[in-house]
């Protein structure tokens, strides 16, 4: 698929799972370009699309996107962690759980599973008591309860 075809496919007004049809590892180079798009919504869609491809091929790109200046892109990375293996998501979570953005922290907390590294679960315990925003502390408490920790 060309870059423009990929851009067009990801530009659906009402996104749905069919939007990802036909996108595979051969499109990673173009998706990496789209992660750097000036339109944060396009970069966010590219991030989510990458998360559906093999972890070993996309993890370095997602790691860079986790430091993007656009909050929407970092939120997309945090939300997309659910599509990755727990081992691949651990390093991203460590960074995103400490992000300055409330939205990024929220979606990072929501992406945690019991299968993640104990360090992540310890960080969740710390968030429950120390986050500066009560809504995030409450969310961490709910997640810990859901995980039975």
PDB file of C-alpha atoms in Angstrom:
ATOM      1  CA  UNK A   1       0.000   0.000   0.000  1.00  0.00           C
ATOM      2  CA  UNK A   2       1.296   3.479  -0.765  1.00  0.00           C
ATOM      3  CA  UNK A   3       1.534   6.192   1.864  1.00  0.00           C
ATOM      4  CA  UNK A   4      -1.429   8.032   0.328  1.00  0.00           C
ATOM      5  CA  UNK A   5      -3.556   4.877   0.170  1.00  0.00           C
ATOM      6  CA  UNK A   6      -2.790   4.197   3.806  1.00  0.00           C
ATOM      7  CA  UNK A   7      -3.553   7.802   4.760  1.00  0.00           C
ATOM      8  CA  UNK A   8      -6.855   7.594   2.897  1.00  0.00           C
ATOM      9  CA  UNK A   9      -7.810   4.306   4.550  1.00  0.00           C
ATOM     10  CA  UNK A  10      -7.057   5.645   8.035  1.00  0.00           C
ATOM     11  CA  UNK A  11      -8.962   8.873   7.325  1.00  0.00           C
ATOM     12  CA  UNK A  12     -12.417   7.320   7.594  1.00  0.00           C
ATOM     13  CA  UNK A  13     -14.791   9.763   9.251  1.00  0.00           C
ATOM     14  CA  UNK A  14     -16.397   6.996  11.308  1.00  0.00           C
ATOM     15  CA  UNK A  15     -13.540   4.618  12.156  1.00  0.00           C
ATOM     16  CA  UNK A  16     -14.269   0.928  12.605  1.00  0.00           C
ATOM     17  CA  UNK A  17     -12.343  -2.354  12.665  1.00  0.00           C
ATOM     18  CA  UNK A  18     -12.649  -2.636   8.871  1.00  0.00           C
ATOM     19  CA  UNK A  19     -10.394   0.397   8.634  1.00  0.00           C
ATOM     20  CA  UNK A  20      -7.417  -1.873   9.393  1.00  0.00           C
ATOM     21  CA  UNK A  21      -8.178  -4.466   6.707  1.00  0.00           C
ATOM     22  CA  UNK A  22      -5.216  -5.208   4.485  1.00  0.00           C
ATOM     23  CA  UNK A  23      -2.705  -3.364   6.669  1.00  0.00           C
ATOM     24  CA  UNK A  24       0.235  -5.549   7.621  1.00  0.00           C
ATOM     25  CA  UNK A  25       3.932  -5.473   8.522  1.00  0.00           C
ATOM     26  CA  UNK A  26       4.833  -4.343   4.995  1.00  0.00           C
ATOM     27  CA  UNK A  27       3.135  -1.019   5.835  1.00  0.00           C
ATOM     28  CA  UNK A  28       5.196  -0.242   8.941  1.00  0.00           C
ATOM     29  CA  UNK A  29       7.477   2.252   7.186  1.00  0.00           C
ATOM     30  CA  UNK A  30       4.499   4.287   5.996  1.00  0.00           C
ATOM     31  CA  UNK A  31       2.779   4.020   9.365  1.00  0.00           C
ATOM     32  CA  UNK A  32       5.935   5.300  11.012  1.00  0.00           C
ATOM     33  CA  UNK A  33       5.754   8.344   8.742  1.00  0.00           C
ATOM     34  CA  UNK A  34       2.105   8.863   9.681  1.00  0.00           C
ATOM     35  CA  UNK A  35       2.988   8.736  13.402  1.00  0.00           C
ATOM     36  CA  UNK A  36       4.963  11.913  12.699  1.00  0.00           C
ATOM     37  CA  UNK A  37       2.060  13.578  10.856  1.00  0.00           C
ATOM     38  CA  UNK A  38       1.327  17.171  11.835  1.00  0.00           C
ATOM     39  CA  UNK A  39      -2.314  16.201  12.375  1.00  0.00           C
ATOM     40  CA  UNK A  40      -2.415  14.565  15.808  1.00  0.00           C
ATOM     41  CA  UNK A  41      -5.560  12.581  14.927  1.00  0.00           C
ATOM     42  CA  UNK A  42      -3.769  10.928  11.996  1.00  0.00           C
ATOM     43  CA  UNK A  43      -0.679  10.223  14.086  1.00  0.00           C
ATOM     44  CA  UNK A  44      -2.932   8.695  16.772  1.00  0.00           C
ATOM     45  CA  UNK A  45      -4.630   6.412  14.257  1.00  0.00           C
ATOM     46  CA  UNK A  46      -1.245   5.327  12.952  1.00  0.00           C
ATOM     47  CA  UNK A  47      -0.168   4.500  16.522  1.00  0.00           C
ATOM     48  CA  UNK A  48      -3.238   2.364  17.090  1.00  0.00           C
ATOM     49  CA  UNK A  49      -2.741   0.620  13.734  1.00  0.00           C
ATOM     50  CA  UNK A  50       0.871  -0.164  14.608  1.00  0.00           C
ATOM     51  CA  UNK A  51      -0.215  -1.705  17.901  1.00  0.00           C
ATOM     52  CA  UNK A  52      -2.128  -4.339  15.917  1.00  0.00           C
ATOM     53  CA  UNK A  53       1.076  -5.516  14.205  1.00  0.00           C
ATOM     54  CA  UNK A  54       3.863  -7.726  15.655  1.00  0.00           C
ATOM     55  CA  UNK A  55       5.299  -6.142  18.813  1.00  0.00           C
ATOM     56  CA  UNK A  56       8.929  -6.722  17.918  1.00  0.00           C
ATOM     57  CA  UNK A  57       8.574  -4.658  14.750  1.00  0.00           C
ATOM     58  CA  UNK A  58       6.602  -1.731  16.167  1.00  0.00           C
ATOM     59  CA  UNK A  59       7.835  -1.311  19.723  1.00  0.00           C
ATOM     60  CA  UNK A  60      10.632   1.173  18.883  1.00  0.00           C
ATOM     61  CA  UNK A  61       8.151   3.345  16.970  1.00  0.00           C
ATOM     62  CA  UNK A  62       5.618   3.253  19.797  1.00  0.00           C
ATOM     63  CA  UNK A  63       8.367   4.061  22.307  1.00  0.00           C
ATOM     64  CA  UNK A  64       9.204   7.220  20.350  1.00  0.00           C
ATOM     65  CA  UNK A  65       5.501   8.088  20.070  1.00  0.00           C
ATOM     66  CA  UNK A  66       5.192   7.774  23.873  1.00  0.00           C
ATOM     67  CA  UNK A  67       7.338  10.916  24.051  1.00  0.00           C
ATOM     68  CA  UNK A  68       5.453  12.859  21.355  1.00  0.00           C
ATOM     69  CA  UNK A  69       4.659  16.499  22.025  1.00  0.00           C
ATOM     70  CA  UNK A  70       0.982  15.930  21.158  1.00  0.00           C
ATOM     71  CA  UNK A  71      -1.028  14.638  24.099  1.00  0.00           C
ATOM     72  CA  UNK A  72      -3.412  12.833  21.711  1.00  0.00           C
ATOM     73  CA  UNK A  73      -0.558  10.718  20.375  1.00  0.00           C
ATOM     74  CA  UNK A  74       0.618   9.756  23.860  1.00  0.00           C
ATOM     75  CA  UNK A  75      -2.980   8.888  24.820  1.00  0.00           C
ATOM     76  CA  UNK A  76      -3.153   6.656  21.717  1.00  0.00           C
ATOM     77  CA  UNK A  77       0.013   4.871  22.817  1.00  0.00           C
ATOM     78  CA  UNK A  78      -1.337   4.418  26.347  1.00  0.00           C
ATOM     79  CA  UNK A  79      -4.638   3.058  25.070  1.00  0.00           C
ATOM     80  CA  UNK A  80      -2.932   0.821  22.509  1.00  0.00           C
ATOM     81  CA  UNK A  81      -0.857  -0.990  25.129  1.00  0.00           C
ATOM     82  CA  UNK A  82      -3.774  -3.407  25.487  1.00  0.00           C
ATOM     83  CA  UNK A  83      -2.964  -4.700  21.993  1.00  0.00           C
ATOM     84  CA  UNK A  84       0.627  -5.529  22.938  1.00  0.00           C
ATOM     85  CA  UNK A  85       2.009  -8.418  24.899  1.00  0.00           C
ATOM     86  CA  UNK A  86       2.463  -7.488  28.583  1.00  0.00           C
ATOM     87  CA  UNK A  87       6.250  -7.753  28.223  1.00  0.00           C
ATOM     88  CA  UNK A  88       6.225  -5.270  25.342  1.00  0.00           C
ATOM     89  CA  UNK A  89       3.878  -2.896  27.125  1.00  0.00           C
ATOM     90  CA  UNK A  90       5.851  -2.744  30.370  1.00  0.00           C
ATOM     91  CA  UNK A  91       8.457  -0.196  29.270  1.00  0.00           C
ATOM     92  CA  UNK A  92       5.778   2.018  27.733  1.00  0.00           C
ATOM     93  CA  UNK A  93       3.658   1.863  30.866  1.00  0.00           C
ATOM     94  CA  UNK A  94       6.540   2.838  33.131  1.00  0.00           C
ATOM     95  CA  UNK A  95       6.946   6.022  31.108  1.00  0.00           C
ATOM     96  CA  UNK A  96       3.268   6.797  30.501  1.00  0.00           C
ATOM     97  CA  UNK A  97       2.098   6.227  34.070  1.00  0.00           C
ATOM     98  CA  UNK A  98       4.360   9.136  35.010  1.00  0.00           C
ATOM     99  CA  UNK A  99       3.252  11.437  32.149  1.00  0.00           C
ATOM    100  CA  UNK A 100       2.285  15.003  33.010  1.00  0.00           C
ATOM    101  CA  UNK A 101      -1.017  14.632  31.141  1.00  0.00           C
ATOM    102  CA  UNK A 102      -4.078  13.454  33.047  1.00  0.00           C
ATOM    103  CA  UNK A 103      -5.466  11.750  29.924  1.00  0.00           C
ATOM    104  CA  UNK A 104      -2.271   9.829  29.277  1.00  0.00           C
ATOM    105  CA  UNK A 105      -2.097   8.611  32.878  1.00  0.00           C
ATOM    106  CA  UNK A 106      -5.771   7.635  32.777  1.00  0.00           C
ATOM    107  CA  UNK A 107      -5.414   5.428  29.698  1.00  0.00           C
ATOM    108  CA  UNK A 108      -2.141   3.988  30.949  1.00  0.00           C
ATOM    109  CA  UNK A 109      -3.847   2.905  34.183  1.00  0.00           C
ATOM    110  CA  UNK A 110      -6.744   1.420  32.205  1.00  0.00           C
ATOM    111  CA  UNK A 111      -4.277  -0.583  30.082  1.00  0.00           C
ATOM    112  CA  UNK A 112      -2.663  -2.380  33.025  1.00  0.00           C
ATOM    113  CA  UNK A 113      -3.366  -6.083  33.409  1.00  0.00           C
ATOM    114  CA  UNK A 114      -2.355  -8.624  36.030  1.00  0.00           C
ATOM    115  CA  UNK A 115       0.079 -10.039  33.474  1.00  0.00           C
ATOM    116  CA  UNK A 116       2.267  -6.931  33.566  1.00  0.00           C
ATOM    117  CA  UNK A 117       5.568  -6.840  35.399  1.00  0.00           C
ATOM    118  CA  UNK A 118       5.315  -6.542  39.215  1.00  0.00           C
ATOM    119  CA  UNK A 119       7.098  -3.187  38.903  1.00  0.00           C
ATOM    120  CA  UNK A 120       4.080  -1.847  36.993  1.00  0.00           C
ATOM    121  CA  UNK A 121       1.728  -3.155  39.654  1.00  0.00           C
ATOM    122  CA  UNK A 122       3.863  -1.507  42.351  1.00  0.00           C
ATOM    123  CA  UNK A 123       3.737   1.743  40.383  1.00  0.00           C
ATOM    124  CA  UNK A 124      -0.049   1.410  40.298  1.00  0.00           C
ATOM    125  CA  UNK A 125      -0.044   1.092  44.110  1.00  0.00           C
ATOM    126  CA  UNK A 126       2.012   4.292  44.304  1.00  0.00           C
ATOM    127  CA  UNK A 127      -0.369   6.103  41.956  1.00  0.00           C
ATOM    128  CA  UNK A 128      -3.281   5.050  44.159  1.00  0.00           C
ATOM    129  CA  UNK A 129      -1.818   6.988  47.064  1.00  0.00           C
ATOM    130  CA  UNK A 130       0.399   9.663  45.517  1.00  0.00           C
ATOM    131  CA  UNK A 131      -1.038  10.925  42.222  1.00  0.00           C
ATOM    132  CA  UNK A 132      -1.778  14.632  42.291  1.00  0.00           C
ATOM    133  CA  UNK A 133      -5.256  14.106  40.796  1.00  0.00           C
ATOM    134  CA  UNK A 134      -7.907  12.398  42.909  1.00  0.00           C
ATOM    135  CA  UNK A 135      -9.664  10.946  39.835  1.00  0.00           C
ATOM    136  CA  UNK A 136      -6.460   9.121  38.871  1.00  0.00           C
ATOM    137  CA  UNK A 137      -5.981   7.885  42.444  1.00  0.00           C
ATOM    138  CA  UNK A 138      -9.555   6.570  42.372  1.00  0.00           C
ATOM    139  CA  UNK A 139      -9.021   4.962  38.972  1.00  0.00           C
ATOM    140  CA  UNK A 140      -5.872   3.253  40.260  1.00  0.00           C
ATOM    141  CA  UNK A 141      -7.828   2.010  43.280  1.00  0.00           C
ATOM    142  CA  UNK A 142     -10.536   0.608  40.981  1.00  0.00           C
ATOM    143  CA  UNK A 143      -7.934  -1.068  38.769  1.00  0.00           C
ATOM    144  CA  UNK A 144      -6.229  -2.636  41.781  1.00  0.00           C
ATOM    145  CA  UNK A 145      -9.580  -3.922  42.989  1.00  0.00           C
ATOM    146  CA  UNK A 146     -10.346  -5.324  39.503  1.00  0.00           C
ATOM    147  CA  UNK A 147      -6.957  -7.029  39.487  1.00  0.00           C
ATOM    148  CA  UNK A 148      -7.608  -8.279  43.035  1.00  0.00           C
ATOM    149  CA  UNK A 149      -4.453  -6.664  44.398  1.00  0.00           C
TER     150      UNK A 149
END
